[in-house]
PDB file of C-alpha atoms in Angstrom:
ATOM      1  CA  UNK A1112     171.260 -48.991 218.978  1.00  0.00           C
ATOM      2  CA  UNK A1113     174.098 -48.678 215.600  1.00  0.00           C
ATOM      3  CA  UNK A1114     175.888 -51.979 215.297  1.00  0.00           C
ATOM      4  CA  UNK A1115     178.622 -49.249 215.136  1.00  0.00           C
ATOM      5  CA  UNK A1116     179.028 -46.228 216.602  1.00  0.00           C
ATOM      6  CA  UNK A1117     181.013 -43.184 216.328  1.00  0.00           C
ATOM      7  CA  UNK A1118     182.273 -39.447 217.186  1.00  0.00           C
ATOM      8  CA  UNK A1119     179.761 -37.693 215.271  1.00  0.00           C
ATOM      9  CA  UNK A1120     182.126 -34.669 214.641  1.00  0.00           C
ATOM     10  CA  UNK A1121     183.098 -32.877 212.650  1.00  0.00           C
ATOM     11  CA  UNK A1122     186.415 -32.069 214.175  1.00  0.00           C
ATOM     12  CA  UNK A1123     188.781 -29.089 213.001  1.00  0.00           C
ATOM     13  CA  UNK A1124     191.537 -29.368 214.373  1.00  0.00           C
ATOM     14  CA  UNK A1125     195.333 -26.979 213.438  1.00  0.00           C
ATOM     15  CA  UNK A1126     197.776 -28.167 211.668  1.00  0.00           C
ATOM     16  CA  UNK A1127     200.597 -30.881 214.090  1.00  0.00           C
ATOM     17  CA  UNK A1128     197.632 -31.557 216.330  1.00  0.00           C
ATOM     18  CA  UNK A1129     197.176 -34.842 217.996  1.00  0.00           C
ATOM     19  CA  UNK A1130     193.146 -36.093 217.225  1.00  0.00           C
ATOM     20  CA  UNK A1131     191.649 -38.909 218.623  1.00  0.00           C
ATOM     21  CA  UNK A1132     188.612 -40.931 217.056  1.00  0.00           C
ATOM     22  CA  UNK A1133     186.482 -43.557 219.242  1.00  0.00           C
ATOM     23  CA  UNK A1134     184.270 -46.208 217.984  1.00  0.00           C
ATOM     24  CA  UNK A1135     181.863 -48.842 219.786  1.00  0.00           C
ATOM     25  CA  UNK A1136     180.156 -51.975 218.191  1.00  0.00           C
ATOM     26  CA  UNK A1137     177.319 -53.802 219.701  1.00  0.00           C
ATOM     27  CA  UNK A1138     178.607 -57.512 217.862  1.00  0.00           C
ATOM     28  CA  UNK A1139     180.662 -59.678 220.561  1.00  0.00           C
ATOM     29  CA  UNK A1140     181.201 -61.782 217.577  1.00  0.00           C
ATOM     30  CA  UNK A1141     183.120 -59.715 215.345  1.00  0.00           C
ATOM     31  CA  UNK A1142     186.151 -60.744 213.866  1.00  0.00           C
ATOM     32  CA  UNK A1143     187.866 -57.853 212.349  1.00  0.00           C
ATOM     33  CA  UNK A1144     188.201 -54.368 212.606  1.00  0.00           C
ATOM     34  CA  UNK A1145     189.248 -51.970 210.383  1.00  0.00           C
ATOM     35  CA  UNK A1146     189.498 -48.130 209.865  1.00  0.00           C
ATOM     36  CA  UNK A1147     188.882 -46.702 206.484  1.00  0.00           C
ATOM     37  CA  UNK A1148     188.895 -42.948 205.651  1.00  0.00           C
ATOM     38  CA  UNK A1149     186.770 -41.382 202.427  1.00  0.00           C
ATOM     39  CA  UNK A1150     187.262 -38.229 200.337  1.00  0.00           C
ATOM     40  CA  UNK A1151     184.422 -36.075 199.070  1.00  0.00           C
ATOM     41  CA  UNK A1152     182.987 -38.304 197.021  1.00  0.00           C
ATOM     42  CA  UNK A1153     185.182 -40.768 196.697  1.00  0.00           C
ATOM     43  CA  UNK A1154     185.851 -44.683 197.368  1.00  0.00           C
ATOM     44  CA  UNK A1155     186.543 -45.579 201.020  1.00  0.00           C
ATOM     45  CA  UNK A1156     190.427 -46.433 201.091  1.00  0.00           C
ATOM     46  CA  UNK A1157     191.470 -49.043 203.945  1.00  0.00           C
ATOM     47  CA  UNK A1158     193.621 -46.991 206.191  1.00  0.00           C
ATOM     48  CA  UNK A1159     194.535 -49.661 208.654  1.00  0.00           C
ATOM     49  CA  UNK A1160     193.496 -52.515 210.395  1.00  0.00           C
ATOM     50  CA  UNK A1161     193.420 -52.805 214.323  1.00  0.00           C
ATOM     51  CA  UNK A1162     194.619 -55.369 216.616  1.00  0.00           C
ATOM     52  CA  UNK A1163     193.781 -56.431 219.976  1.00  0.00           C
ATOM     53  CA  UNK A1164     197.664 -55.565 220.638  1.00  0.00           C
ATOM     54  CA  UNK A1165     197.349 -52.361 218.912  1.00  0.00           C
ATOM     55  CA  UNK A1166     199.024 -51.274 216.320  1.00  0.00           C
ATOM     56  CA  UNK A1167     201.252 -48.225 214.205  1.00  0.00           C
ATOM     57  CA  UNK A1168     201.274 -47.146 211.142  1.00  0.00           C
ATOM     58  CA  UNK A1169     203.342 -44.090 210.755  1.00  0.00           C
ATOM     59  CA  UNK A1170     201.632 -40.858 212.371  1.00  0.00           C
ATOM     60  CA  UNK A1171     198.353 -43.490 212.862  1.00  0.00           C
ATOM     61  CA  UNK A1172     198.141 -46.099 215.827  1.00  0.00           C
ATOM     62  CA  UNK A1173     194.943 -48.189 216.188  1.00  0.00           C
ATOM     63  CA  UNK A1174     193.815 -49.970 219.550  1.00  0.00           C
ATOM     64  CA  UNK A1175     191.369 -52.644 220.013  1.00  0.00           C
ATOM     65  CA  UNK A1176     189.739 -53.436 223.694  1.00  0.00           C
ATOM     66  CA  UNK A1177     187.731 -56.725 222.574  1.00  0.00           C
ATOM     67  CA  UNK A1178     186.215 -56.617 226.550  1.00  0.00           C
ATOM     68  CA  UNK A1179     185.193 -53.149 225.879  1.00  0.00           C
ATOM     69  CA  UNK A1180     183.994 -53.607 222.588  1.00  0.00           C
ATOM     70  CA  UNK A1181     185.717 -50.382 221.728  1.00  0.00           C
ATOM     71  CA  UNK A1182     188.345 -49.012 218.984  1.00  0.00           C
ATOM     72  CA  UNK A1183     190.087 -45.659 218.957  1.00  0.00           C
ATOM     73  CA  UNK A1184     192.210 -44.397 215.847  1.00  0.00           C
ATOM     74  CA  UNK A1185     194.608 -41.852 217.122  1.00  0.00           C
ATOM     75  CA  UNK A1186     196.160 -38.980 214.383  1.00  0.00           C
ATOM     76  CA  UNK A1187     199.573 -37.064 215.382  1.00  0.00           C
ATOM     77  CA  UNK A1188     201.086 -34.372 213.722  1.00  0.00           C
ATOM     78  CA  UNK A1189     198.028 -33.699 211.333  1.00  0.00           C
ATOM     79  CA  UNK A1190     198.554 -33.085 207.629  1.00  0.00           C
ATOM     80  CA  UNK A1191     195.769 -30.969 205.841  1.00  0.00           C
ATOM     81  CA  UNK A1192     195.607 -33.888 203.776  1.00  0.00           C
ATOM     82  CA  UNK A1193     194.436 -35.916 206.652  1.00  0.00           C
ATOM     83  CA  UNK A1194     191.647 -34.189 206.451  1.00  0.00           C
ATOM     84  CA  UNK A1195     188.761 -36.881 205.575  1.00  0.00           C
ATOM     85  CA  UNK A1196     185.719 -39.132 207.046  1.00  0.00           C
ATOM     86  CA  UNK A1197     186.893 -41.387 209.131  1.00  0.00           C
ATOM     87  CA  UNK A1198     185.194 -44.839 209.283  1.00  0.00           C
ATOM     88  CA  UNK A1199     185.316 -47.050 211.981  1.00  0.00           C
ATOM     89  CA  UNK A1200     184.759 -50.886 210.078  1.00  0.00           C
ATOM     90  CA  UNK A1201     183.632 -54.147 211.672  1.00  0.00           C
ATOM     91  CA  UNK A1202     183.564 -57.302 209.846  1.00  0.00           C
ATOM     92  CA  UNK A1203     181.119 -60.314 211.031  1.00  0.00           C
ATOM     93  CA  UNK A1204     179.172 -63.266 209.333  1.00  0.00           C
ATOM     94  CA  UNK A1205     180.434 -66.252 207.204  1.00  0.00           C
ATOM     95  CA  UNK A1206     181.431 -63.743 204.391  1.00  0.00           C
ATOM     96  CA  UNK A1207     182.851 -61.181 206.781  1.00  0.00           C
ATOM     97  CA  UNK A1208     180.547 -58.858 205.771  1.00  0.00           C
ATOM     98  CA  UNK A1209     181.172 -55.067 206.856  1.00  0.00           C
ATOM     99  CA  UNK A1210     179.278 -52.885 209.382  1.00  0.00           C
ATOM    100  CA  UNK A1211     180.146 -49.291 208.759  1.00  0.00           C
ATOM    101  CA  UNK A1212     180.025 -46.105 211.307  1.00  0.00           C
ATOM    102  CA  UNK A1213     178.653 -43.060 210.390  1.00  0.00           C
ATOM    103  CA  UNK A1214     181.958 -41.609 209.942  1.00  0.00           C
ATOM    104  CA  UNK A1215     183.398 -38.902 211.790  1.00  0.00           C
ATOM    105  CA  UNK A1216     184.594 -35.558 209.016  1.00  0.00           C
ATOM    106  CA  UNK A1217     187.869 -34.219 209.948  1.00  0.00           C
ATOM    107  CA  UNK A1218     189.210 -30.985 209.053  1.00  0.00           C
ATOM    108  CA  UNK A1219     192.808 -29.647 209.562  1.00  0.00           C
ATOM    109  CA  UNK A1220     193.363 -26.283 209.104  1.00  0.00           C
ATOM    110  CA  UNK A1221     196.295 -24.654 208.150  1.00  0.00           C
TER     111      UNK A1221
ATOM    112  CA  UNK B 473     198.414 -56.321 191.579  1.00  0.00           C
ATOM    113  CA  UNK B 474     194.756 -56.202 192.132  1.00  0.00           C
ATOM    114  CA  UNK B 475     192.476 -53.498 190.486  1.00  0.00           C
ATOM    115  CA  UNK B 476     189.005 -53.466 190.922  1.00  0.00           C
ATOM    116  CA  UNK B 477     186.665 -51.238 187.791  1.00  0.00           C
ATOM    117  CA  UNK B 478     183.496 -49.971 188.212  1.00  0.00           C
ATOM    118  CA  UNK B 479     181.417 -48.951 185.363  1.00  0.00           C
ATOM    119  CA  UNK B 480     179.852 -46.329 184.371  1.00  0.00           C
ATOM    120  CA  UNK B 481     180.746 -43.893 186.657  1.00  0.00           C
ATOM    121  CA  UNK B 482     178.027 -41.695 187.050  1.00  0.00           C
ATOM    122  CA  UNK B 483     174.319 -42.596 185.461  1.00  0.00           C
ATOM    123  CA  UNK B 484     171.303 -40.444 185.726  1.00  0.00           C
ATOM    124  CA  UNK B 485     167.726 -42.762 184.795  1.00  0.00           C
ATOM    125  CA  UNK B 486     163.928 -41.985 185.161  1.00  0.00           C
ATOM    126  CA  UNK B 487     162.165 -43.583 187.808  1.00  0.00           C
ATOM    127  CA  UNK B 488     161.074 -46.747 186.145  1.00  0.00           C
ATOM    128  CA  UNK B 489     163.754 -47.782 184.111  1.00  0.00           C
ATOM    129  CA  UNK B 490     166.148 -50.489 184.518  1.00  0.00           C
ATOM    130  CA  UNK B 491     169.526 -50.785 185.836  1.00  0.00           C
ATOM    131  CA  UNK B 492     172.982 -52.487 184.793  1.00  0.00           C
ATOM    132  CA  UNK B 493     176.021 -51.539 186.956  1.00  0.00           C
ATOM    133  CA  UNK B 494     179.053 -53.615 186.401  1.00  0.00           C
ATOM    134  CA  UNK B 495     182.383 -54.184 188.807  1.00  0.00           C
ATOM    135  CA  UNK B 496     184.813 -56.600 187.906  1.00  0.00           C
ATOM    136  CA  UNK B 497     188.107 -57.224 189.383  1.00  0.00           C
ATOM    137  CA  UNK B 498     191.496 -58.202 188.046  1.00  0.00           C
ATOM    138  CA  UNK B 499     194.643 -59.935 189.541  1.00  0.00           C
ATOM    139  CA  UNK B 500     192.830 -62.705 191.568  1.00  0.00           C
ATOM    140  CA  UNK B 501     190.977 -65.476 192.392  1.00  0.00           C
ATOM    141  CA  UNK B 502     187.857 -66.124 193.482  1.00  0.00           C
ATOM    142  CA  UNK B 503     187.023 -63.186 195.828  1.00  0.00           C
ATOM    143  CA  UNK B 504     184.876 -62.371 197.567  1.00  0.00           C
ATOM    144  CA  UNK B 505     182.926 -59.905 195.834  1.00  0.00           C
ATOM    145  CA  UNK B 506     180.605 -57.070 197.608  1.00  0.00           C
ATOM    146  CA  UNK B 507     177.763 -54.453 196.323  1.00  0.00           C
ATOM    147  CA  UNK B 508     177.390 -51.550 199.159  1.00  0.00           C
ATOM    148  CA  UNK B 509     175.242 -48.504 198.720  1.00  0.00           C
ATOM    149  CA  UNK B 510     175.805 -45.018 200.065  1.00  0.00           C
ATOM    150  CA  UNK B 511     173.072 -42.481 200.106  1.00  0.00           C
ATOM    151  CA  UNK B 512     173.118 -39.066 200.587  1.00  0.00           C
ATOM    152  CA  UNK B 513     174.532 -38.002 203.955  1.00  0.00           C
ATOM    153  CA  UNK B 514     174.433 -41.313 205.299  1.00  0.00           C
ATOM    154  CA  UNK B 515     176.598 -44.601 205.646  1.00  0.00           C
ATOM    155  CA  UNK B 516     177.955 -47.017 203.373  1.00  0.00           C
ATOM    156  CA  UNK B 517     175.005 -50.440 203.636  1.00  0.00           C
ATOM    157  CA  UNK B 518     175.607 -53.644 202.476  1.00  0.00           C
ATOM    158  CA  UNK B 519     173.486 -55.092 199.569  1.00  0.00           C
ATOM    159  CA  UNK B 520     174.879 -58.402 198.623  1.00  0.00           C
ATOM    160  CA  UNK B 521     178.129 -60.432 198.912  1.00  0.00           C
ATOM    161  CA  UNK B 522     179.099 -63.044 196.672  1.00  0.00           C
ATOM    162  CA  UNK B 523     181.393 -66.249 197.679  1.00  0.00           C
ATOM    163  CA  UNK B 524     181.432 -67.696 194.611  1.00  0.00           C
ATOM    164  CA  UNK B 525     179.627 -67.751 190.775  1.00  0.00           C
ATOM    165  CA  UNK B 526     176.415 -67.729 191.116  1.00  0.00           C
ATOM    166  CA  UNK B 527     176.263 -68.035 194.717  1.00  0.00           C
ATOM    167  CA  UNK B 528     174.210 -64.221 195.793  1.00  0.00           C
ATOM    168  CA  UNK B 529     173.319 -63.215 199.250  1.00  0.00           C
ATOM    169  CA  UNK B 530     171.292 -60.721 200.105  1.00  0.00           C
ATOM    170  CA  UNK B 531     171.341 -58.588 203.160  1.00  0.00           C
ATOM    171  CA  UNK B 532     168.383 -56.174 202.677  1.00  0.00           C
ATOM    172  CA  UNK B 533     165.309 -56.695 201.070  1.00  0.00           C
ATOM    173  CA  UNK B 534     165.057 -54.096 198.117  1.00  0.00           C
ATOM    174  CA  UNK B 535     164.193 -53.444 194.859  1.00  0.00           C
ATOM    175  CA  UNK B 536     167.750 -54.155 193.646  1.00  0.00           C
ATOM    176  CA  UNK B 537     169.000 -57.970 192.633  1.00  0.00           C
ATOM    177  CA  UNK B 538     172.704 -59.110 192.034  1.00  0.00           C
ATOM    178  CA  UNK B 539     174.126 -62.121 189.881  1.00  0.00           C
ATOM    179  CA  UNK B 540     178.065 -63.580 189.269  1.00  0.00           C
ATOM    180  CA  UNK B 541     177.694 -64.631 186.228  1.00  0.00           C
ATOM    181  CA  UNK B 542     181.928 -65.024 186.049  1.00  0.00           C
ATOM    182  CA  UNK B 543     184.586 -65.393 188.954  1.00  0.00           C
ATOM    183  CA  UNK B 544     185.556 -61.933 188.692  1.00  0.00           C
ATOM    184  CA  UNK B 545     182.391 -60.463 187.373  1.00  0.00           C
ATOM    185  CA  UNK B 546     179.450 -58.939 189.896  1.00  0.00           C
ATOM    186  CA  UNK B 547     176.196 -57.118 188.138  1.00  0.00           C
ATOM    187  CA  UNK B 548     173.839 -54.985 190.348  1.00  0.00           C
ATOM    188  CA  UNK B 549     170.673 -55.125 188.751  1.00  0.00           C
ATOM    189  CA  UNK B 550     167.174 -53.384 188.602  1.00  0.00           C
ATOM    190  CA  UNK B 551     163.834 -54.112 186.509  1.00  0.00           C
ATOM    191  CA  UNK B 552     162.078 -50.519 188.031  1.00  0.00           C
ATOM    192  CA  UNK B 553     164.296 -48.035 189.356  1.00  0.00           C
ATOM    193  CA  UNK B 554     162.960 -45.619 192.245  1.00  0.00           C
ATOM    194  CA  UNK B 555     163.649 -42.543 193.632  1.00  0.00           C
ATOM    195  CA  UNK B 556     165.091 -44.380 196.768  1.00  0.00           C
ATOM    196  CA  UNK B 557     167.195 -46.436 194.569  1.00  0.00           C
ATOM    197  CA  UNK B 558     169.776 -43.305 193.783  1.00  0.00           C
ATOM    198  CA  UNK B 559     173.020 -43.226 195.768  1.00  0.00           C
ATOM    199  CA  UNK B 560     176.237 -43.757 195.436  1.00  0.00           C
ATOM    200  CA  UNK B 561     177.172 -47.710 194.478  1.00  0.00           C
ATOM    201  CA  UNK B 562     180.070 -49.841 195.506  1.00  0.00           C
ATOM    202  CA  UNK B 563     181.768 -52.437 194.762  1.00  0.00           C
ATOM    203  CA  UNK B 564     184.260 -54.307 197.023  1.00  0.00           C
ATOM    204  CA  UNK B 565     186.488 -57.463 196.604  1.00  0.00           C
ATOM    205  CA  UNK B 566     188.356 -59.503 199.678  1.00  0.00           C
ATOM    206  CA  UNK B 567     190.767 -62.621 199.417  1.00  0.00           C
ATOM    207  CA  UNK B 568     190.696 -65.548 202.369  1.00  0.00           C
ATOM    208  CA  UNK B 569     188.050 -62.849 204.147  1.00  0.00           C
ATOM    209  CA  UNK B 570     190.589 -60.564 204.584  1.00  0.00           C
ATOM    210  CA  UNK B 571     190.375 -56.347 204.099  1.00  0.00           C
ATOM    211  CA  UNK B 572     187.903 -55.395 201.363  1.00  0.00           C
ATOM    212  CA  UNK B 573     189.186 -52.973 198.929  1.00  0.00           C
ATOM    213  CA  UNK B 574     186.640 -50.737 196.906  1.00  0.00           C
ATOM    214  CA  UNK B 575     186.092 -49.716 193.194  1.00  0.00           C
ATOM    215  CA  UNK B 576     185.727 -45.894 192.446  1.00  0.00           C
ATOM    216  CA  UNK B 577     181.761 -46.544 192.605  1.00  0.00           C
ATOM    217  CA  UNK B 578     178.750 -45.094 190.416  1.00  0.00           C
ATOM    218  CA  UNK B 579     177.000 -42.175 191.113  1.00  0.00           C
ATOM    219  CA  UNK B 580     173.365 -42.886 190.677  1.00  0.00           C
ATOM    220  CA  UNK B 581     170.417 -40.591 190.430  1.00  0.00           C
ATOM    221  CA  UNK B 582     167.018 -41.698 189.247  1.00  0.00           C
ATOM    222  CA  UNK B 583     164.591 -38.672 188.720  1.00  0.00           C
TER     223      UNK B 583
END
């Protein structure tokens, strides 16, 4: 079993569409969660961290269920420039060292 | 504010060679410094992770070895390069074990 698991995707989705991503991790002991997204070949950029209360950004909310061992990143009103891999982050260890997902591509079409 | 350089950006070696890739990191102190690798179609893995100079870890065993020789210096290193060794490197800082925040990464190929 991945320490992390996500969506495999790819998603297209319209342009103003509501997308939601899940993610499960196998550590009980993780500390910190985190969704990145990364462009073609680029640097993974830290689009938010998540919260067991949940949290907002903008058009981007984030929920944590520790008991579930679950986090979902949910996308309103799409942008094409949303459109990215989406990585669902968990941190562990005495270093907080980072598990990655897979990723899940999304595509938003005009 | 914090920037974080990778360098060089893309490097293409024979199978055999050795390796030098070089990240360091400017407007801080003593991060936490990381080396993750990316291969083709698949997710990012860690390497190493630094706490301090000269103090390495290593998560996976590999053909690949890291040093700090400064605070805000972190060298991925190679004596042999193979053909599994090309991907797509990256560096990462932290502060207090907080969010990690990445370089622009090198591009590696070995042929």
């Amino acid at each position: 079993r991945k320490e992390v698991e996500q969506d495999p995707g790819p998603f297209n989705v319209p342009e103003g569409a509501t997308v939601a991503f899940n993610c499960t991790y196998s550590n009980s002991a993780s500390q910190s969660f985190f969704w990145y997204r990364q462009d073609c070949r680029k640097e993974p950029k830290l689009l938010m961290s998540v919260y067991s209360s949940g949290n907002e950004d903008g058009r981007f909310t984030a929920q944590l269920n520790r008991a579930s061992q679950y986090i979902s990143l949910l996308i309103r009103d799409s942008k094409l420039s949303d459109s990215a891999t989406y990585l669902c982050v968990v941190s562990s260890g005495s270093a907080r060292q980072l598990t990655f997902g897979s990723g899940t591509q999304l595509t938003v079409l005009p | 504010s914090q920037t974080i350089h990778q360098w060089p950006a893309t490097l293409v070696q024979p199978v055999g060679s050795p390796l030098s890739l070089e990240c360091t990191v400017e407007g801080t102190s003593n991060p936490n410094l990381y080396w993750y690798r990316q291969a083709a179609g698949r997710g990012l893995q860690l390497l190493f992770y630094s706490v301090g100079i000269g103090q390495i870890s290593s998560e996976v065993p590999q053909n690949l070895s890291a040093s700090r020789p400064q605070d805000r210096q972190f060298i991925l290193s190679s004596k042999k390069l193979l053909l599994s060794d090309s991907g797509f490197y990256l560096c990462a800082w932290s502060e207090f074990y907080n969010e990690q925040f990445f370089g622009p990464g090198t591009r590696l190929t070995v042929l």
